[in-house]
Amino acid sequence: MARVLVVEDEFVIALNASMLLEDEGMLVDTAYDGAEALEMIVSNPPSLIVTDYMMPVMDGLELITALRRQGWRGPIILATAISEDRLPSNYKGGHDAYISKPYMAGDFVSLVKELLARAGQ
């Protein structure tokens, strides 16, 4: 069974994303900032990560960069209201997919399933 980590500081968005994925039979953990997510990943590695960009403590781009530097190879979805072409120029990438918020539930679930399938989950 796939385990997904949703990293989102907005409680309602995190809850909605988690419920959508749980309805599809996935196990879902939630972190409310990148630092919390890093701790959770060490103790319980997910199959896939969905992260927001703008969060307190450690933002999503810092999280992605840290994970890739540590050698984490799992799929990462960047879910944010900031358009992909407006991300900071010093961000070197590292996410496998981007989805613009607010997103449609079906598009979100399909993207997660597609990346999990590509990863052999």
Backbone as JSON, one array per atom type, in Angstrom:
{
  "sequence": "MARVLVVEDEFVIALNASMLLEDEGMLVDTAYDGAEALEMIVSNPPSLIVTDYMMPVMDGLELITALRRQGWRGPIILATAISEDRLPSNYKGGHDAYISKPYMAGDFVSLVKELLARAGQ",
  "N": [[0.85, -1.17, 0.0], [0.56, 2.2, -0.84], [2.26, 4.89, 0.72], [1.74, 8.2, 1.44], [3.08, 11.4, 1.95], [1.77, 14.37, 2.93], [2.58, 17.67, 2.82], [1.75, 20.53, 4.15], [0.76, 23.7, 5.23], [-1.73, 24.81, 5.62], [-4.48, 23.86, 7.31], [-7.07, 22.98, 6.39], [-6.66, 22.5, 3.66], [-4.69, 20.52, 3.81], [-6.15, 18.52, 5.13], [-8.19, 18.01, 3.25], [-6.69, 17.09, 1.0], [-5.54, 14.82, 2.16], [-7.83, 13.28, 2.78], [-8.84, 12.79, 0.19], [-6.83, 11.13, -0.87], [-6.78, 9.02, 0.97], [-9.31, 7.98, 0.5], [-8.75, 6.69, -1.82], [-7.42, 4.52, -0.97], [-4.88, 4.87, 0.02], [-2.24, 5.24, 2.45], [-1.84, 8.0, 4.52], [0.24, 10.52, 5.73], [0.69, 13.59, 7.51], [2.41, 16.64, 7.46], [3.17, 19.89, 8.71], [5.04, 21.75, 8.01], [8.22, 22.1, 6.31], [10.42, 21.29, 7.91], [9.3, 19.62, 9.87], [8.4, 17.65, 8.14], [10.85, 16.58, 7.17], [11.81, 15.28, 9.48], [9.8, 13.35, 9.78], [10.1, 11.83, 7.46], [12.53, 10.53, 7.8], [11.97, 8.72, 9.87], [9.78, 7.32, 8.9], [9.63, 6.56, 5.89], [7.96, 7.86, 3.03], [6.11, 6.78, 0.08], [5.65, 8.71, -1.75], [5.76, 12.28, -1.96], [3.78, 15.13, -1.39], [4.06, 18.49, -1.58], [3.5, 21.79, -0.39], [4.56, 25.11, -1.32], [4.89, 27.73, 0.01], [5.46, 27.93, 3.28], [5.78, 28.04, 6.89], [8.84, 27.97, 8.87], [10.39, 25.92, 7.27], [10.3, 26.1, 3.87], [8.6, 24.59, 1.02], [10.31, 24.4, -1.23], [12.84, 24.5, -0.08], [12.65, 22.15, 1.39], [12.44, 20.21, -0.68], [14.93, 20.59, -1.94], [16.69, 19.91, 0.18], [15.97, 17.2, 0.57], [16.69, 16.02, -1.91], [19.45, 16.52, -1.89], [20.14, 14.85, 0.18], [19.86, 12.47, -1.03], [17.36, 11.36, -1.46], [15.14, 9.72, -3.52], [12.5, 9.42, -4.22], [9.25, 10.18, -5.7], [8.15, 13.58, -5.97], [5.63, 15.94, -5.6], [5.01, 19.25, -6.32], [2.78, 21.42, -5.02], [1.2, 24.31, -5.42], [0.03, 27.74, -5.3], [1.59, 29.51, -6.57], [2.77, 30.19, -9.74], [4.6, 27.91, -11.79], [6.61, 29.04, -13.37], [7.22, 31.27, -11.93], [8.65, 30.61, -9.72], [11.41, 30.99, -7.42], [14.47, 32.08, -8.92], [16.82, 30.94, -8.03], [16.17, 28.42, -7.26], [16.76, 25.14, -8.02], [15.17, 23.17, -9.06], [13.85, 19.82, -8.81], [11.49, 18.72, -8.08], [9.1, 16.32, -9.22], [6.7, 16.69, -10.41], [4.26, 19.24, -10.95], [1.5, 20.94, -9.6], [-1.08, 23.23, -9.84], [-2.54, 25.22, -7.34], [-5.76, 26.5, -6.61], [-6.54, 23.05, -7.03], [-8.26, 20.62, -9.03], [-10.01, 17.89, -7.63], [-10.0, 15.37, -8.94], [-7.89, 15.7, -10.8], [-5.72, 15.98, -9.08], [-5.67, 13.49, -7.67], [-5.29, 11.77, -9.85], [-2.74, 12.57, -10.74], [-1.13, 11.89, -8.54], [-1.51, 9.09, -8.53], [-0.43, 8.47, -11.04], [2.31, 9.14, -10.73], [2.99, 7.42, -8.65], [2.61, 4.97, -9.93], [4.61, 5.13, -11.91], [6.77, 4.98, -10.22], [6.63, 2.41, -9.45], [4.82, 1.64, -7.5]],
  "CA": [[0.0, 0.0, 0.0], [1.36, 3.42, -0.95], [2.23, 5.86, 1.82], [1.94, 9.54, 0.91], [3.26, 12.46, 2.92], [1.25, 15.67, 2.51], [3.25, 18.74, 3.57], [0.86, 21.67, 3.88], [0.52, 24.44, 6.47], [-3.15, 25.15, 5.73], [-5.13, 22.66, 7.83], [-8.19, 22.52, 5.56], [-6.1, 21.94, 2.42], [-4.05, 19.25, 4.18], [-7.21, 17.56, 5.42], [-8.84, 17.66, 1.99], [-5.77, 16.25, 0.23], [-5.42, 13.53, 2.86], [-9.07, 12.52, 2.6], [-8.9, 12.34, -1.21], [-5.9, 10.01, -1.06], [-7.25, 7.91, 1.8], [-10.44, 7.39, -0.22], [-8.17, 5.85, -2.87], [-6.77, 3.39, -0.32], [-3.5, 5.18, 0.39], [-1.93, 5.68, 3.8], [-1.43, 9.4, 4.4], [0.77, 11.25, 6.88], [0.65, 15.02, 7.27], [3.35, 17.54, 8.15], [2.7, 21.26, 8.51], [6.14, 22.53, 7.47], [9.27, 21.25, 5.77], [11.26, 20.71, 8.97], [8.54, 18.48, 10.42], [8.41, 16.62, 7.1], [12.15, 15.92, 7.16], [11.84, 14.36, 10.62], [8.89, 12.23, 9.53], [10.63, 11.02, 6.36], [13.6, 9.69, 8.36], [11.41, 7.64, 10.68], [8.75, 6.57, 8.18], [9.72, 7.06, 4.51], [6.76, 7.7, 2.2], [6.27, 6.4, -1.32], [5.52, 9.94, -2.53], [5.54, 13.49, -1.16], [3.09, 16.29, -1.98], [4.41, 19.62, -0.72], [3.22, 23.18, -0.69], [5.76, 25.92, -1.38], [4.94, 28.77, 1.04], [5.17, 27.41, 4.61], [6.72, 28.54, 7.9], [10.0, 27.19, 9.32], [11.12, 25.49, 6.08], [9.32, 26.05, 2.79], [8.61, 23.39, 0.19], [11.49, 24.34, -2.1], [13.94, 24.11, 0.81], [12.44, 20.73, 1.69], [12.81, 19.43, -1.87], [16.38, 20.69, -2.1], [17.31, 19.11, 1.25], [15.74, 15.78, 0.3], [17.51, 15.59, -3.05], [20.85, 16.51, -1.44], [20.31, 13.67, 1.04], [19.76, 11.29, -1.87], [16.01, 10.81, -1.55], [14.81, 9.6, -4.95], [11.07, 9.22, -4.43], [8.55, 11.25, -6.42], [7.69, 14.74, -5.22], [4.72, 16.86, -6.29], [4.94, 20.6, -5.78], [1.4, 21.91, -5.16], [1.23, 25.69, -4.95], [-0.67, 28.76, -6.08], [2.62, 30.24, -7.31], [2.98, 29.49, -11.02], [5.92, 27.27, -11.84], [7.59, 29.95, -13.96], [7.47, 32.35, -10.97], [9.43, 30.12, -8.6], [12.67, 31.72, -7.34], [15.45, 31.68, -9.93], [17.89, 30.15, -7.42], [15.67, 27.05, -7.05], [17.3, 24.31, -9.1], [14.25, 22.09, -9.39], [13.91, 18.65, -7.94], [10.17, 18.09, -8.0], [8.79, 15.49, -10.39], [5.48, 17.19, -11.02], [3.73, 20.49, -10.41], [0.06, 21.12, -9.76], [-1.45, 24.57, -9.4], [-3.66, 25.31, -6.4], [-6.54, 25.32, -6.21], [-6.6, 22.01, -8.04], [-9.45, 19.78, -9.06], [-9.75, 16.65, -6.89], [-9.66, 14.3, -9.89], [-6.56, 15.95, -11.35], [-4.78, 15.72, -8.01], [-5.59, 12.05, -7.45], [-4.7, 11.17, -11.05], [-1.31, 12.86, -10.75], [-0.52, 11.05, -7.5], [-1.52, 7.7, -9.01], [0.51, 8.36, -12.16], [3.69, 9.13, -10.22], [3.18, 6.17, -7.89], [2.75, 3.89, -10.92], [5.94, 5.27, -12.48], [7.74, 4.57, -9.19], [6.43, 0.99, -9.18], [4.01, 1.47, -6.3]],
  "C": [[0.89, 1.24, 0.0], [1.16, 4.31, 0.27], [2.59, 7.22, 1.22], [2.1, 10.51, 2.07], [2.77, 13.77, 2.31], [1.88, 16.71, 3.42], [2.54, 20.03, 3.21], [0.54, 22.38, 5.19], [-0.93, 24.87, 6.66], [-3.93, 23.89, 6.1], [-6.21, 22.11, 6.89], [-7.68, 21.9, 4.26], [-5.45, 20.6, 2.71], [-5.09, 18.17, 4.43], [-7.88, 17.08, 4.14], [-7.96, 16.74, 1.15], [-5.65, 14.86, 0.85], [-6.66, 12.67, 2.65], [-9.2, 11.98, 1.17], [-8.03, 11.1, -1.42], [-6.29, 8.8, -0.23], [-8.43, 7.21, 1.15], [-9.98, 6.47, -1.35], [-7.37, 4.68, -2.3], [-5.31, 3.62, 0.06], [-3.39, 5.52, 1.87], [-1.38, 7.09, 3.69], [-0.95, 9.91, 5.76], [0.76, 12.72, 6.51], [1.7, 15.73, 8.11], [2.92, 18.96, 7.79], [3.81, 22.23, 8.15], [7.24, 21.57, 7.04], [10.14, 20.59, 6.82], [10.58, 19.5, 9.6], [8.55, 17.33, 9.42], [9.73, 15.87, 7.08], [12.27, 14.91, 8.3], [10.99, 13.13, 10.36], [9.45, 11.28, 8.47], [11.72, 10.07, 6.86], [13.01, 8.49, 9.08], [10.41, 6.77, 9.92], [8.7, 7.04, 6.72], [8.44, 6.81, 3.7], [7.12, 7.19, 0.81], [6.31, 7.64, -2.2], [5.29, 11.1, -1.57], [4.79, 14.51, -2.0], [3.41, 17.45, -1.05], [3.96, 20.95, -1.28], [4.56, 23.9, -0.78], [5.85, 26.83, -0.15], [4.48, 28.2, 2.39], [6.15, 28.02, 5.6], [7.85, 27.54, 8.16], [10.89, 26.77, 8.15], [10.11, 25.36, 4.96], [9.51, 24.8, 1.93], [9.82, 23.27, -0.71], [12.73, 23.97, -1.29], [13.85, 22.64, 1.16], [12.89, 19.87, 0.51], [14.32, 19.42, -2.06], [17.11, 19.83, -1.07], [17.16, 17.62, 0.98], [16.61, 15.27, -0.83], [18.99, 15.57, -2.69], [21.15, 15.29, -0.58], [20.17, 12.37, 0.25], [18.38, 10.67, -1.97], [15.55, 10.86, -2.99], [13.32, 9.45, -5.24], [10.43, 10.4, -5.15], [8.04, 12.35, -5.48], [6.81, 15.59, -6.12], [4.77, 18.19, -5.56], [3.54, 21.13, -6.07], [1.36, 23.32, -4.57], [0.44, 26.62, -5.85], [0.31, 29.62, -6.87], [2.87, 29.5, -8.61], [4.42, 29.02, -11.11], [6.98, 28.2, -12.42], [7.9, 31.15, -13.06], [8.22, 31.87, -9.72], [10.77, 30.85, -8.58], [13.72, 31.18, -8.32], [16.58, 30.85, -9.34], [17.45, 28.71, -7.09], [16.06, 26.22, -8.26], [16.38, 23.17, -9.52], [14.4, 20.92, -8.44], [12.57, 17.99, -7.76], [9.91, 17.34, -9.31], [7.56, 15.97, -11.12], [5.03, 18.45, -10.27], [2.22, 20.48, -10.62], [-0.3, 22.46, -9.12], [-2.65, 24.5, -8.45], [-4.47, 26.56, -6.74], [-6.63, 24.31, -7.35], [-7.91, 21.25, -7.94], [-9.1, 18.44, -8.41], [-9.31, 15.53, -7.83], [-8.28, 14.45, -10.48], [-5.48, 15.61, -10.33], [-4.58, 14.22, -7.81], [-4.94, 11.36, -8.65], [-3.19, 11.38, -11.1], [-0.57, 12.0, -9.72], [-0.44, 9.6, -7.99], [-0.51, 7.5, -10.14], [1.95, 8.28, -11.66], [3.98, 7.87, -9.4], [3.38, 4.99, -8.86], [4.14, 3.93, -11.56], [7.02, 4.79, -11.53], [7.58, 3.09, -8.82], [5.63, 0.7, -7.93], [2.6, 1.03, -6.66]]
}
